[in-house]
Amino acid sequence: VPAWMAKELNSPDVGARLRALETWAQTAPPGAVDPLILAYEDNDERVRTRAMELIEQDWARAADEEK
């Protein structure tokens, strides 16, 4: 997990954690879900939910590429 992502995921601000997930989803290569898995363990349900959505989107992209 990149240092900037680890820092953002440890932020007390839920909005910062959610923004970090969005940034990661837009910039990370397919299959790079480690930070999303870490976020899935977050105390806030919104962060966990968004992390799972992004993991599922990554899986769907991978499945589409295999076709």
GROMACS .gro file of N, CA and C in nm:
model
  201
    1VAL      N    1   0.085  -0.118   0.000
    1VAL     CA    2   0.000   0.000   0.000
    1VAL      C    3   0.089   0.124   0.000
    2PRO      N    4   0.070   0.213  -0.096
    2PRO     CA    5   0.151   0.335  -0.098
    2PRO      C    6   0.134   0.417   0.031
    3ALA      N    7   0.238   0.489   0.068
    3ALA     CA    8   0.235   0.566   0.193
    3ALA      C    9   0.121   0.667   0.196
    4TRP      N   10   0.095   0.735   0.084
    4TRP     CA   11  -0.012   0.836   0.083
    4TRP      C   12  -0.148   0.770   0.109
    5MET      N   13  -0.166   0.649   0.055
    5MET     CA   14  -0.293   0.579   0.072
    5MET      C   15  -0.309   0.532   0.216
    6ALA      N   16  -0.203   0.478   0.272
    6ALA     CA   17  -0.207   0.434   0.412
    6ALA      C   18  -0.240   0.551   0.503
    7LYS      N   19  -0.180   0.667   0.476
    7LYS     CA   20  -0.205   0.786   0.557
    7LYS      C   21  -0.352   0.827   0.548
    8GLU      N   22  -0.405   0.830   0.426
    8GLU     CA   23  -0.544   0.870   0.408
    8GLU      C   24  -0.641   0.771   0.470
    9LEU      N   25  -0.613   0.641   0.461
    9LEU     CA   26  -0.701   0.541   0.519
    9LEU      C   27  -0.699   0.545   0.672
   10ASN      N   28  -0.595   0.604   0.729
   10ASN     CA   29  -0.587   0.618   0.874
   10ASN      C   30  -0.640   0.752   0.923
   11SER      N   31  -0.687   0.835   0.832
   11SER     CA   32  -0.739   0.967   0.868
   11SER      C   33  -0.864   0.952   0.954
   12PRO      N   34  -0.881   1.040   1.053
   12PRO     CA   35  -1.005   1.036   1.132
   12PRO      C   36  -1.125   1.089   1.052
   13ASP      N   37  -1.099   1.153   0.939
   13ASP     CA   38  -1.204   1.211   0.856
   13ASP      C   39  -1.256   1.107   0.756
   14VAL      N   40  -1.383   1.069   0.771
   14VAL     CA   41  -1.444   0.970   0.683
   14VAL      C   42  -1.439   1.018   0.538
   15GLY      N   43  -1.462   1.146   0.516
   15GLY     CA   44  -1.458   1.201   0.381
   15GLY      C   45  -1.321   1.183   0.316
   16ALA      N   46  -1.216   1.201   0.394
   16ALA     CA   47  -1.081   1.182   0.341
   16ALA      C   48  -1.058   1.037   0.302
   17ARG      N   49  -1.109   0.946   0.383
   17ARG     CA   50  -1.093   0.804   0.351
   17ARG      C   51  -1.170   0.768   0.225
   18LEU      N   52  -1.291   0.821   0.212
   18LEU     CA   53  -1.371   0.793   0.092
   18LEU      C   54  -1.306   0.854  -0.033
   19ARG      N   55  -1.253   0.975  -0.022
   19ARG     CA   56  -1.185   1.038  -0.136
   19ARG      C   57  -1.062   0.957  -0.176
   20ALA      N   58  -0.991   0.904  -0.078
   20ALA     CA   59  -0.874   0.822  -0.108
   20ALA      C   60  -0.914   0.697  -0.187
   21LEU      N   61  -1.026   0.638  -0.151
   21LEU     CA   62  -1.074   0.520  -0.225
   21LEU      C   63  -1.106   0.557  -0.370
   22GLU      N   64  -1.171   0.671  -0.388
   22GLU     CA   65  -1.206   0.714  -0.524
   22GLU      C   66  -1.080   0.742  -0.607
   23THR      N   67  -0.983   0.808  -0.546
   23THR     CA   68  -0.858   0.836  -0.615
   23THR      C   69  -0.788   0.706  -0.653
   24TRP      N   70  -0.785   0.613  -0.560
   24TRP     CA   71  -0.722   0.484  -0.588
   24TRP      C   72  -0.793   0.413  -0.703
   25ALA      N   73  -0.924   0.412  -0.701
   25ALA     CA   74  -1.001   0.344  -0.805
   25ALA      C   75  -0.973   0.403  -0.943
   26GLN      N   76  -0.949   0.532  -0.949
   26GLN     CA   77  -0.926   0.599  -1.077
   26GLN      C   78  -0.783   0.585  -1.127
   27THR      N   79  -0.688   0.561  -1.037
   27THR     CA   80  -0.548   0.564  -1.077
   27THR      C   81  -0.476   0.430  -1.068
   28ALA      N   82  -0.527   0.338  -0.989
   28ALA     CA   83  -0.457   0.212  -0.968
   28ALA      C   84  -0.476   0.118  -1.086
   29PRO      N   85  -0.378   0.034  -1.112
   29PRO     CA   86  -0.394  -0.064  -1.219
   29PRO      C   87  -0.495  -0.172  -1.179
   30PRO      N   88  -0.557  -0.237  -1.275
   30PRO     CA   89  -0.650  -0.346  -1.243
   30PRO      C   90  -0.582  -0.451  -1.155
   31GLY      N   91  -0.655  -0.501  -1.059
   31GLY     CA   92  -0.602  -0.603  -0.969
   31GLY      C   93  -0.533  -0.548  -0.847
   32ALA      N   94  -0.514  -0.418  -0.839
   32ALA     CA   95  -0.447  -0.356  -0.724
   32ALA      C   96  -0.552  -0.324  -0.617
   33VAL      N   97  -0.592  -0.428  -0.545
   33VAL     CA   98  -0.701  -0.412  -0.449
   33VAL      C   99  -0.657  -0.415  -0.303
   34ASP      N  100  -0.528  -0.427  -0.276
   34ASP     CA  101  -0.483  -0.434  -0.137
   34ASP      C  102  -0.533  -0.317  -0.051
   35PRO      N  103  -0.523  -0.192  -0.097
   35PRO     CA  104  -0.577  -0.082  -0.015
   35PRO      C  105  -0.728  -0.092   0.004
   36LEU      N  106  -0.796  -0.147  -0.095
   36LEU     CA  107  -0.942  -0.163  -0.084
   36LEU      C  108  -0.976  -0.268   0.020
   37ILE      N  109  -0.895  -0.372   0.026
   37ILE     CA  110  -0.916  -0.475   0.127
   37ILE      C  111  -0.893  -0.418   0.266
   38LEU      N  112  -0.789  -0.335   0.280
   38LEU     CA  113  -0.766  -0.268   0.409
   38LEU      C  114  -0.885  -0.180   0.446
   39ALA      N  115  -0.936  -0.107   0.348
   39ALA     CA  116  -1.049  -0.017   0.374
   39ALA      C  117  -1.174  -0.096   0.411
   40TYR      N  118  -1.184  -0.218   0.365
   40TYR     CA  119  -1.301  -0.302   0.398
   40TYR      C  120  -1.307  -0.333   0.547
   41GLU      N  121  -1.197  -0.313   0.618
   41GLU     CA  122  -1.192  -0.336   0.763
   41GLU      C  123  -1.217  -0.207   0.841
   42ASP      N  124  -1.252  -0.099   0.773
   42ASP     CA  125  -1.275   0.031   0.836
   42ASP      C  126  -1.391   0.023   0.935
   43ASN      N  127  -1.390   0.111   1.034
   43ASN     CA  128  -1.499   0.116   1.133
   43ASN      C  129  -1.627   0.176   1.077
   44ASP      N  130  -1.615   0.256   0.972
   44ASP     CA  131  -1.731   0.324   0.915
   44ASP      C  132  -1.794   0.240   0.804
   45GLU      N  133  -1.923   0.219   0.815
   45GLU     CA  134  -1.994   0.136   0.718
   45GLU      C  135  -1.986   0.192   0.576
   46ARG      N  136  -1.986   0.325   0.563
   46ARG     CA  137  -1.979   0.387   0.430
   46ARG      C  138  -1.848   0.353   0.360
   47VAL      N  139  -1.741   0.354   0.436
   47VAL     CA  140  -1.609   0.323   0.379
   47VAL      C  141  -1.604   0.175   0.340
   48ARG      N  142  -1.655   0.088   0.429
   48ARG     CA  143  -1.657  -0.056   0.398
   48ARG      C  144  -1.740  -0.084   0.274
   49THR      N  145  -1.857  -0.020   0.265
   49THR     CA  146  -1.945  -0.042   0.151
   49THR      C  147  -1.879   0.002   0.021
   50ARG      N  148  -1.818   0.121   0.021
   50ARG     CA  149  -1.754   0.171  -0.101
   50ARG      C  150  -1.635   0.085  -0.139
   51ALA      N  151  -1.559   0.040  -0.040
   51ALA     CA  152  -1.445  -0.048  -0.069
   51ALA      C  153  -1.493  -0.175  -0.138
   52MET      N  154  -1.602  -0.234  -0.089
   52MET     CA  155  -1.653  -0.356  -0.150
   52MET      C  156  -1.703  -0.330  -0.291
   53GLU      N  157  -1.769  -0.218  -0.312
   53GLU     CA  158  -1.815  -0.183  -0.447
   53GLU      C  159  -1.697  -0.172  -0.543
   54LEU      N  160  -1.590  -0.110  -0.499
   54LEU     CA  161  -1.474  -0.092  -0.585
   54LEU      C  162  -1.402  -0.225  -0.612
   55ILE      N  163  -1.399  -0.313  -0.512
   55ILE     CA  164  -1.341  -0.446  -0.532
   55ILE      C  165  -1.424  -0.521  -0.636
   56GLU      N  166  -1.556  -0.514  -0.623
   56GLU     CA  167  -1.643  -0.584  -0.719
   56GLU      C  168  -1.627  -0.526  -0.860
   57GLN      N  169  -1.610  -0.395  -0.871
   57GLN     CA  170  -1.588  -0.333  -1.002
   57GLN      C  171  -1.456  -0.383  -1.062
   58ASP      N  172  -1.355  -0.397  -0.979
   58ASP     CA  173  -1.226  -0.446  -1.027
   58ASP      C  174  -1.241  -0.590  -1.077
   59TRP      N  175  -1.314  -0.673  -1.004
   59TRP     CA  176  -1.338  -0.811  -1.047
   59TRP      C  177  -1.413  -0.814  -1.179
   60ALA      N  178  -1.513  -0.728  -1.194
   60ALA     CA  179  -1.592  -0.723  -1.318
   60ALA      C  180  -1.505  -0.682  -1.436
   61ARG      N  181  -1.416  -0.584  -1.415
   61ARG     CA  182  -1.324  -0.543  -1.521
   61ARG      C  183  -1.234  -0.659  -1.562
   62ALA      N  184  -1.182  -0.731  -1.463
   62ALA     CA  185  -1.095  -0.844  -1.492
   62ALA      C  186  -1.169  -0.952  -1.570
   63ALA      N  187  -1.294  -0.976  -1.533
   63ALA     CA  188  -1.373  -1.077  -1.602
   63ALA      C  189  -1.400  -1.033  -1.746
   64ASP      N  190  -1.427  -0.906  -1.767
   64ASP     CA  191  -1.452  -0.855  -1.902
   64ASP      C  192  -1.328  -0.867  -1.990
   65GLU      N  193  -1.212  -0.845  -1.930
   65GLU     CA  194  -1.088  -0.852  -2.006
   65GLU      C  195  -1.055  -0.995  -2.047
   66GLU      N  196  -1.104  -1.093  -1.971
   66GLU     CA  197  -1.077  -1.233  -2.001
   66GLU      C  198  -1.164  -1.283  -2.116
   67LYS      N  199  -1.270  -1.213  -2.148
   67LYS     CA  200  -1.362  -1.258  -2.254
   67LYS      C  201  -1.302  -1.241  -2.391
   0.00000   0.00000   0.00000
